[in-house]
Structure formats: C-alpha cells, structure tokens
Amino acid sequence: MPATRWRERLIAVTVLAACSLAVGLVVPPTDELPHCDDWDYVETARHFLATGRMVLSDWPAFTLVGHVLWGSLFGAILGPSYFAFRLSMFVMSWLGAMGIYEWGRDSGRSQCQAIWIAAVVLLNPLNMVYQNSFMSDVTSVTAFIWLAVLLNRRPQHRALSSVGTGLLAAFGYLARQTAVIPLIADCLIEAMKVVRGRRLDRRLLITLATFAPFVVGYWGWLFIRGTPYSTSVTARTALPAPVELVERLTILALATSLYLAPVWIGGWSQIRFRVVRKGLIAWGSLLAIMLVLNRGLPAPYERQEVFDLGIGFSDSIVEMQHLEGPAVEAFGTRVSVFRVGTTLLAVLSLFAAAQLATQLRASDLLQSRGFVRSSLSLSILVGLLCIVPTMHGRYAWPVCVAVLMAWQFTVVPTERSSFPGVGLLLTAIYAIGGLLGLQDNSVCQKTIWQAIHQLEAQGVDPNEINAGLEYGGLRRFTPHYRGEEHRGPYLARLSPLHRDAEIVVNSPFNIFAPRRQYSVTYGPLPGTDVIDELEFRSWWRTGKISILERR
C-alpha cells in the first residue's frame, strides 16, 4: 500500500479517536450501574473472569460469547467494573467508525468525506447510547462492517487473509448472529456465479472452512450446557400481522432517514438543493403509502434509546407518560414537540435521498461489487427484522449502517468536488444533542439508584420493589444463575406451569406486578402514595424521582 494511503489512514485514526475521546471526557462512562440488558452481560463477564467458566443465563436471545470475551479483555486489565466494560465498547465503536472510513475509501470517497461519514456514525446519538453501555449492538455492527470490508476486498486477498476473514466472522457470530449477514450475502452472490457456470472462489471456501467449526462448536456447547430460554423464544420466527409488518417497515424507513439526515441532506446541499420532478413524485408516493397504510406516521424513534426528554435506556422506569416532553395539538391529537421535529427532519431527509437517487443509474449500481453486497446484506437484515417476535428500537441501527454502506457506493461526481458544510453542521448538532441526552440520562439513573439504595437500606426485599428492568435483572434474576451453583440456563427444562411461576416472580420484565409494595418512578402512579422524592438536575432540566408505596 502506498505510503500516502497509510498517512491518510493515520489521520483518520487520530481524528476519529479524538472524537471518541471527546465524548468520553464530556460525559464519562463511569456510572457503576447497569443500562438496559447489560446487567446480564456484565455479570456473565464477571463470572467468567472470576471462575474461568462461561455460564450463560436464560436472558440472552443471541450468542453473546464473543461480546463477553471482548469485554473480559478490558475487565482483566482494569478490573471487572462497569467502566472497564464500557471502555471496551468505546474502543469497539471507534473500530467500527474506522471500518466505515475504509469502506468509504474503497467506494471512491475522498479522505475528508470518508472521515466525515465515519464521524456521522461515531457521533450519532444511537451509537453514543450503545457505546455508553455493555450492550452487544456496537460489537455486532462493528463486526458486520469489517466483515463487509474484508469480503469486498477478497479479490485482492491471499489464502491467509481468507483465514483471518473466517476468524472475524466467527467472532462476529459468537457476539451476535446478525454480524455474519455480509458472509451470507457473499455466499448467495457466489452461488449465483456458480449457477452461471463460473468456478467457486477458493478463498470463500477457506473463509467458510475457518468459520464453520465455531458455529458447530457453539451449538454443541449449548446442547450440553443448555440453551437460554430467550434464545429458544427468539428462534420462533413468524411473519407478524400485516398492520404490524407495515409499521415495522415504516419505522425502519423513517429511523434510517432521521439518523442519516446529515449524509442525505448534506449530499443534497452539494447539488444546491435542486428539486427534480422524478424524485418529488417518488418521495410523495412513498410518503402517501406510509400515511395511508399506517393511518398516520409512527415516531421515527423508539422510546427505548431515544425519547422526548433525552437519550439513554428508559427501561429503568417504563411509565412513558413521565417521559413525554412539551406537546402540541395536531388534528385533535396531542403530539410531543420532539416527535413533530424529528418526524419533519426524517421526512426532509427522505426527500433529500429521493432527489439524490434521481442521479443514479441502475446499470452502474449493479456493476458495483460493494453496492450489490451491501444491498443484499441490507435486504437479508430487513427480512429478519420482519419475522423476529419483537422489534426493539435499537434494531434500526444496523439497518441505518447497512443503508449508509450501500449509499457510499452511489457516489456521483458532484459529491466528490466539495465538502458538505450543511452535513457537517447537522453532524455537530446530532453530537451535541447526544451529549446533552447522555448527561441527562446519567444524572437520572444515578438518582434512581440512590432511591433504590434508600429502600434497600431500610431492609425492603427486592421482591417488593418495582424499579425497572435493570433492577429486576440484577437483584431478582441474576442470583439464580451466579454464585456457588454456577447454574446455567434451566427455564427451558421446566414444565410450562413451573416455568411460568418462575418467570412471574423473577423475570425483570415483571415491572409493575401488583404484589410489589414499592415503586421507584419519574412521578405519581394511580393507587400509590408518594413517600419520598429525590431531585435531579442535568445540564438542561430539573426533575424528580419518586418513591411510591402501594395503598
């Protein structure tokens, strides 16, 4: 590789590392408390570090092992604190941004544009949320990106590089199965070539031969040790009702438009916001279809990571009426200002994408190896999200990344000639909004756990406290899998009646069961008395966390 390319890569490494470091310094990931599902993943890693044994619980709905091993590298050096595991996600997020940079350079983007697009990913509010936790989303997306990069470069590779690609695929699969979608897409492409009479690429066979033993070994291990109950439930895929299917696809389209607004509106600004009739008609038709089929537009964000009053994981306290921000009346319905603003931005971004798409020629795209591979990967990913039992808001993030990767291979000459100032401005706005939301969520979460500790100091049993998913997981669910017994998954082996009884008492999802005497919430709830209130103050608002007792 020319020395110039190495110098450019070093600049990208430095700039993206500085962006990541800035986020960590402004809102340090030092909260020693769980976020969303990472209570289970952290406890699994801690158990592994303490005993040398990988013991899963019934909670993970995916492979998890690779993710835990990655985090354990940092836990072994820095100690098994939440900070150490979250630092591992900061590094993983930075690696993912570097993968986007490499993909952009391979697509023909200039160095500045490739760095900017990588920064769009790194500084996106959703990515900030995930890297500030020990959730597996960052790990799986990073593996997805780099696997796509390496497979797209395969014609330049030797056999040894194919072995490395297979090992990366194995790591990605053992972190989260969706990470290997680019490999599945590549296999489909090669199969089509074989059907047309071409010889199968030997390097792909080497990659598959390296990858396959890890898959067989993992499922053999689960067969011996037991399969997590959530994994068994998630495997029961089926198409949802047509109404839900339409809503899922609409949310994915709007979420992608919202989170990629810096790229699409920035690109549109480079052609001086030119409006082409063909793009206008395509955009209007798509918008009309979404409006008619959904009888309106769903929010382009899911209130689990992004919500009216900030970002973070709102599972700690799930009564959404206390997470709503200022609202306005629209067509007889009360709608939050945040939802109105983000929906308008998503619709505008979709319009910009439609205008840019009018410049593309299908024949050129189909000749692009990177576009075909990333588009096929995107199709597989969306297809999977259409059949999973539940689609969480965070599932939109890998779709956004896959769309961005396909989009980068649609470069037109006007995009190469200048730098999108509007896109850079939107990137900065997104980053600032993400930092404000992260800091607010950090203050809220600390206050929530302060209230929890106050109840526990009074001797209240965890079975009598409703304090959200993380608390239920850490205090009621985890003790059944850790400790001296080292017990792994067991729910699937129980009778349905016995299993249901276990879930009712111990499942973190059982947030507001009537039998629990106390609740920690953002505000009053019917049938309860407020026995104490703890105030919190973030950079941009004040609020209260309430401790409630059931009447």
XYZ file of C-alpha atoms in Angstrom, residues 53-542:
490
model
C -16.141 -20.606 33.099
C -18.550 -19.168 30.544
C -22.005 -19.597 32.101
C -24.945 -18.052 30.279
C -28.260 -17.298 31.929
C -31.695 -17.668 30.356
C -31.672 -13.977 29.396
C -29.580 -13.628 26.177
C -31.520 -14.091 22.957
C -28.323 -14.317 20.885
C -24.888 -15.919 21.059
C -23.193 -13.322 23.379
C -19.965 -15.300 23.953
C -17.743 -13.229 21.651
C -19.062 -9.999 23.152
C -18.301 -11.225 26.678
C -14.799 -12.323 25.678
C -14.064 -8.893 24.191
C -15.247 -7.098 27.315
C -13.355 -9.529 29.534
C -10.065 -8.447 27.939
C -10.634 -4.979 29.390
C -12.058 -6.344 32.639
C -8.939 -8.458 33.168
C -6.693 -5.389 32.849
C -8.785 -2.684 34.536
C -10.887 -4.779 36.886
C -14.460 -6.027 36.300
C -16.127 -2.631 36.693
C -18.883 -1.227 34.508
C -16.341 1.388 33.396
C -13.976 -1.273 32.050
C -16.690 -2.999 30.046
C -17.983 0.305 28.673
C -14.480 1.353 27.739
C -14.343 -1.814 25.654
C -17.418 -0.524 23.803
C -15.800 2.858 23.176
C -12.867 1.082 21.551
C -15.202 -1.189 19.591
C -17.235 1.810 18.418
C -14.060 3.531 17.235
C -13.073 0.372 15.342
C -16.497 0.400 13.681
C -16.001 4.011 12.607
C -12.630 3.070 11.141
C -14.366 0.300 9.205
C -16.811 2.843 7.774
C -13.826 5.019 6.817
C -12.161 2.108 4.994
C -15.435 1.260 3.257
C -15.793 4.880 2.169
C -12.282 4.987 0.748
C -12.914 1.735 -1.114
C -16.074 3.284 -2.586
C -14.102 6.177 -4.054
C -14.800 8.845 -1.446
C -12.167 11.431 -0.708
C -10.328 11.240 2.600
C -12.265 14.153 4.118
C -15.624 12.759 3.077
C -14.740 9.286 4.347
C -13.694 10.700 7.732
C -16.853 12.800 7.939
C -19.159 9.855 7.162
C -17.326 7.759 9.753
C -17.862 10.598 12.246
C -21.579 10.608 11.399
C -21.684 7.019 12.654
C -19.431 7.595 15.642
C -21.250 10.728 16.872
C -24.767 9.550 16.165
C -26.928 9.641 19.330
C -27.844 5.962 18.949
C -24.209 4.933 18.737
C -23.431 7.107 21.761
C -26.067 5.272 23.780
C -24.736 1.836 22.871
C -21.064 2.619 23.450
C -22.021 4.035 26.849
C -23.281 0.596 27.873
C -22.147 -3.008 27.552
C -24.898 -3.863 25.088
C -23.830 -6.025 22.156
C -25.104 -3.686 19.433
C -21.759 -1.943 18.913
C -19.854 -5.238 18.792
C -22.155 -6.816 16.226
C -22.313 -3.714 13.999
C -18.524 -3.327 14.043
C -18.042 -6.977 13.097
C -20.687 -6.538 10.357
C -18.829 -3.523 8.933
C -15.366 -5.063 8.920
C -16.597 -8.387 7.558
C -18.196 -6.498 4.663
C -14.941 -4.567 4.097
C -12.800 -7.710 4.009
C -15.198 -9.674 1.815
C -15.416 -6.773 -0.626
C -11.608 -6.780 -0.841
C -11.394 -10.548 -1.322
C -10.170 -10.387 -4.933
C -7.008 -8.757 -3.542
C -6.572 -11.324 -0.753
C -4.382 -14.343 -0.356
C -5.359 -17.556 1.407
C -4.087 -16.382 4.790
C -6.288 -13.285 4.614
C -9.271 -15.544 3.956
C -8.485 -17.384 7.190
C -8.495 -14.043 9.025
C -11.851 -13.191 7.467
C -13.217 -16.521 8.700
C -11.955 -15.824 12.218
C -13.597 -12.385 12.171
C -16.839 -13.980 11.011
C -16.580 -16.478 13.875
C -16.056 -13.679 16.404
C -18.976 -11.729 14.984
C -21.262 -14.750 15.024
C -20.315 -15.570 18.607
C -21.101 -11.962 19.573
C -24.433 -11.704 17.723
C -25.578 -13.825 14.800
C -26.577 -10.900 12.568
C -22.910 -9.856 12.319
C -22.316 -12.552 9.670
C -25.021 -11.336 7.286
C -22.357 -9.981 4.867
C -20.903 -13.505 4.662
C -24.355 -14.927 3.912
C -24.798 -12.309 1.186
C -21.398 -13.168 -0.262
C -22.302 -16.853 -0.360
C -25.504 -16.048 -2.253
C -23.581 -13.949 -4.779
C -21.029 -16.709 -5.314
C -23.828 -19.274 -5.683
C -25.347 -17.193 -8.482
C -21.967 -17.088 -10.216
C -21.657 -20.868 -9.983
C -25.135 -21.267 -11.473
C -23.942 -19.138 -14.396
C -21.034 -21.513 -14.942
C -18.217 -19.757 -13.099
C -15.833 -21.539 -10.739
C -16.435 -21.151 -6.998
C -13.932 -18.798 -5.377
C -11.469 -20.925 -3.387
C -10.866 -18.074 -0.936
C -14.523 -18.093 0.081
C -14.269 -21.818 0.787
C -11.264 -21.162 3.049
C -13.248 -18.487 4.903
C -16.213 -20.825 5.370
C -13.994 -23.713 6.456
C -12.450 -21.463 9.121
C -15.803 -20.120 10.262
C -17.938 -23.289 10.356
C -16.250 -25.141 13.277
C -17.012 -22.251 15.620
C -20.711 -22.388 14.751
C -20.880 -26.146 15.237
C -18.879 -25.894 18.450
C -21.127 -23.191 19.892
C -24.374 -25.081 19.315
C -22.776 -28.294 20.545
C -21.789 -26.454 23.728
C -25.367 -25.206 24.176
C -26.688 -28.721 23.621
C -24.556 -29.912 26.516
C -24.936 -26.929 28.852
C -28.488 -25.899 27.967
C -29.971 -23.308 25.617
C -31.050 -19.952 27.118
C -34.827 -19.722 27.204
C -34.797 -16.336 25.423
C -32.776 -17.879 22.583
C -35.414 -20.559 22.163
C -38.217 -17.986 22.151
C -36.472 -15.731 19.621
C -35.982 -18.698 17.277
C -39.774 -18.943 16.917
C -39.873 -16.615 13.936
C -43.071 -15.824 12.043
C -44.494 -13.006 9.996
C -46.411 -10.564 12.204
C -49.888 -9.305 11.360
C -49.939 -7.121 8.218
C -50.588 -3.961 10.256
C -47.550 -4.602 12.473
C -45.397 -5.542 9.486
C -46.224 -2.258 7.741
C -45.484 -0.340 10.926
C -42.104 -2.068 11.334
C -41.061 -1.236 7.796
C -42.241 2.363 8.154
C -40.341 2.839 11.405
C -37.192 1.417 9.801
C -37.563 3.799 6.834
C -38.176 6.865 8.995
C -35.487 5.958 11.540
C -32.940 5.471 8.766
C -33.911 8.830 7.271
C -33.631 10.534 10.656
C -30.254 9.123 11.662
C -28.734 9.531 8.188
C -30.033 13.079 7.764
C -26.511 14.581 7.970
C -25.432 12.440 4.999
C -28.536 12.794 2.857
C -29.329 16.456 3.478
C -25.600 17.209 3.299
C -25.403 15.465 -0.076
C -28.463 17.327 -1.308
C -26.826 20.627 -0.372
C -23.945 19.760 -2.699
C -26.285 19.873 -5.683
C -27.629 23.210 -4.405
C -30.874 21.674 -3.120
C -32.015 21.046 -6.673
C -35.524 19.548 -6.914
C -36.111 17.024 -9.671
C -39.695 16.169 -10.547
C -38.990 12.430 -10.684
C -37.598 12.496 -7.140
C -40.525 14.588 -5.925
C -43.018 12.079 -7.305
C -41.144 9.106 -5.815
C -40.938 10.799 -2.402
C -44.602 11.870 -2.465
C -45.767 8.392 -3.470
C -43.757 6.693 -0.717
C -44.940 9.173 1.895
C -48.564 8.758 0.803
C -48.290 4.968 1.018
C -46.861 5.186 4.548
C -49.561 7.639 5.634
C -52.415 5.550 4.236
C -51.227 2.159 5.432
C -50.325 3.412 8.919
C -53.189 5.921 9.178
C -50.543 8.453 10.097
C -46.813 8.292 10.688
C -45.254 6.467 13.643
C -42.454 8.233 15.504
C -39.103 7.837 13.716
C -37.536 6.846 17.027
C -38.359 4.159 19.554
C -38.729 5.244 23.163
C -36.165 2.880 24.492
C -32.967 4.659 23.475
C -34.307 7.996 22.226
C -37.275 9.705 23.821
C -38.775 13.147 24.236
C -36.620 14.216 27.154
C -33.286 12.768 26.149
C -31.468 9.609 25.148
C -30.309 6.575 27.075
C -32.081 3.454 28.223
C -35.513 4.239 29.593
C -36.112 0.679 30.773
C -35.157 1.714 34.284
C -38.586 3.271 34.666
C -41.031 2.431 31.938
C -44.106 4.567 32.609
C -43.788 6.604 29.422
C -46.260 9.276 30.458
C -43.498 10.764 32.592
C -41.003 10.772 29.715
C -43.095 12.955 27.430
C -41.833 16.441 26.691
C -43.737 19.590 25.662
C -46.620 18.777 23.332
C -48.885 20.471 20.788
C -52.357 19.709 19.426
C -52.357 18.335 15.868
C -55.556 17.122 14.195
C -57.205 16.637 17.554
C -54.292 14.589 18.911
C -51.697 15.654 21.448
C -48.234 15.143 19.944
C -44.875 15.902 21.543
C -42.795 18.695 20.038
C -39.820 16.343 19.866
C -41.804 13.869 17.782
C -43.002 16.596 15.430
C -39.478 17.932 14.960
C -37.834 14.546 14.384
C -40.613 13.438 12.010
C -40.233 16.584 9.896
C -36.469 16.103 9.801
C -36.866 12.442 8.800
C -39.316 13.348 6.036
C -36.984 16.077 4.753
C -34.065 13.654 4.818
C -36.113 11.127 2.851
C -36.898 13.864 0.314
C -33.182 14.645 0.001
C -32.414 10.959 -0.558
C -35.071 10.800 -3.289
C -33.536 13.803 -5.039
C -30.058 12.312 -4.913
C -31.336 8.945 -6.109
C -32.566 10.500 -9.369
C -28.942 10.904 -10.439
C -28.187 7.209 -10.156
C -28.260 4.626 -12.937
C -29.298 1.104 -12.030
C -26.874 -0.408 -14.546
C -23.936 1.305 -12.854
C -25.042 0.210 -9.392
C -25.401 -3.425 -10.397
C -21.822 -3.385 -11.645
C -20.599 -2.200 -8.234
C -19.420 -5.098 -6.085
C -19.732 -3.043 -2.899
C -23.257 -1.841 -3.663
C -24.540 -5.310 -4.528
C -23.049 -6.897 -1.416
C -24.228 -4.198 0.981
C -27.696 -4.003 -0.600
C -28.142 -7.758 -0.378
C -26.951 -7.668 3.247
C -29.478 -4.918 3.931
C -32.287 -6.969 2.368
C -31.427 -10.001 4.499
C -31.272 -7.862 7.650
C -34.646 -6.201 6.998
C -36.155 -9.593 6.187
C -35.000 -10.945 9.550
C -36.444 -7.942 11.363
C -39.783 -8.665 9.722
C -40.035 -12.107 11.325
C -38.477 -11.718 14.792
C -41.037 -11.901 17.646
C -40.326 -8.342 18.832
C -38.585 -5.463 17.098
C -36.869 -3.106 19.519
C -35.888 0.435 18.594
C -32.193 -0.397 18.610
C -32.685 -2.836 15.731
C -32.925 0.199 13.450
C -29.237 0.999 13.989
C -27.709 -1.871 11.963
C -30.218 -1.085 9.220
C -29.003 2.533 9.203
C -25.400 1.371 8.930
C -26.199 -1.089 6.125
C -28.084 1.623 4.197
C -25.156 4.005 4.666
C -22.728 1.395 3.358
C -24.843 0.802 0.259
C -25.225 4.550 -0.209
C -21.481 5.137 -0.250
C -21.176 3.138 -3.455
C -23.616 5.501 -5.167
C -21.092 8.371 -5.264
C -21.724 10.895 -8.054
C -19.076 13.330 -9.274
C -20.702 16.378 -7.659
C -20.301 14.756 -4.249
C -16.553 14.418 -4.721
C -15.946 18.043 -5.641
C -16.837 19.748 -2.360
C -17.322 19.174 1.319
C -20.931 19.312 2.629
C -20.979 22.127 5.175
C -24.663 21.506 5.898
C -23.916 17.860 6.628
C -21.085 18.820 8.951
C -23.402 21.220 10.802
C -26.050 18.507 11.242
C -23.385 16.086 12.463
C -22.343 18.598 15.117
C -25.973 19.199 16.137
C -26.560 15.452 16.477
C -23.388 15.097 18.556
C -24.346 17.957 20.891
C -27.868 16.578 21.270
C -26.446 13.155 22.038
C -24.118 14.531 24.713
C -26.928 16.516 26.350
C -29.141 13.440 26.375
C -26.394 11.186 27.739
C -25.580 13.545 30.580
C -29.250 13.915 31.451
C -29.741 10.150 31.458
C -26.645 9.688 33.630
C -27.984 12.080 36.266
C -31.431 10.447 36.178
C -30.030 6.921 36.505
C -27.829 7.863 39.453
C -30.825 9.372 41.213
C -32.935 6.282 40.504
C -30.335 4.049 42.108
C -29.994 6.457 45.011
C -33.714 5.934 45.646
C -33.285 2.164 45.279
C -30.437 2.110 47.790
C -32.590 4.139 50.149
C -35.269 1.426 50.101
C -32.731 -1.364 50.404
C -31.098 0.371 53.368
C -34.469 0.148 55.112
C -34.434 -3.631 54.637
C -37.036 -3.806 51.855
C -36.824 -7.116 49.997
C -36.062 -6.910 46.228
C -39.279 -8.828 45.535
C -41.176 -5.875 46.986
C -39.515 -3.200 44.800
C -40.539 -2.178 41.288
C -37.604 -0.220 39.892
C -37.405 -1.257 36.256
C -35.724 -3.853 34.098
C -32.164 -3.358 35.323
C -33.070 -3.594 38.993
C -35.226 -6.661 38.493
C -32.495 -8.324 36.453
C -29.702 -7.561 38.861
C -31.500 -8.294 42.126
C -34.120 -10.935 41.254
C -32.959 -12.695 38.087
C -29.157 -12.867 38.302
C -28.881 -14.622 41.721
C -30.431 -17.741 40.164
C -27.514 -18.129 37.736
C -24.407 -16.966 39.589
C -22.856 -17.800 42.912
C -21.754 -21.191 44.145
C -24.062 -23.259 41.934
C -22.750 -21.811 38.630
C -26.135 -22.762 37.237
C -26.655 -22.150 33.535
C -29.933 -21.966 31.559
C -32.663 -24.016 33.207
C -36.062 -22.485 32.343
C -36.455 -24.481 29.122
C -36.194 -27.730 31.108
C -39.087 -26.859 33.413
C -42.712 -27.740 32.843
C -44.760 -24.842 31.389
C -46.572 -24.351 34.712
C -43.373 -24.312 36.773
C -41.592 -22.096 34.235
C -44.416 -19.541 34.238
C -44.299 -19.423 38.025
C -40.543 -18.745 37.945
C -40.957 -16.007 35.333
C -43.750 -14.253 37.222
C -41.634 -13.955 40.354
C -38.139 -13.403 38.950
C -38.338 -12.047 35.411
C -37.032 -8.486 35.022
C -39.928 -7.830 32.638
C -42.387 -8.157 35.515
C -42.038 -4.445 36.218
C -45.282 -3.433 37.847
C -46.667 -6.670 39.255
C -49.428 -5.920 41.789
C -47.669 -7.824 44.543
C -44.752 -5.387 44.759
C -45.206 -2.891 47.553
C -42.791 -0.137 46.485
C -42.004 1.559 43.172
C -39.327 3.990 42.006
C -40.716 6.192 39.219
C -40.499 9.565 37.486
C -43.800 10.607 39.029
C -47.013 9.521 40.803
C -48.983 6.474 39.678
C -52.608 5.555 40.413
C -53.137 3.514 43.577
C -49.905 4.618 45.243
C -48.737 7.220 47.744
C -45.574 9.295 47.306
C -43.389 8.605 50.356
C -40.296 10.483 49.162
C -38.975 12.493 46.221
C -35.355 12.939 45.126
C -34.499 15.857 42.868
C -32.056 15.643 39.985
C -30.568 18.410 37.860
C -28.942 17.876 34.472
C -27.377 20.461 32.171
C -30.721 21.388 30.682
C -33.546 20.426 33.051
C -34.562 19.520 36.583
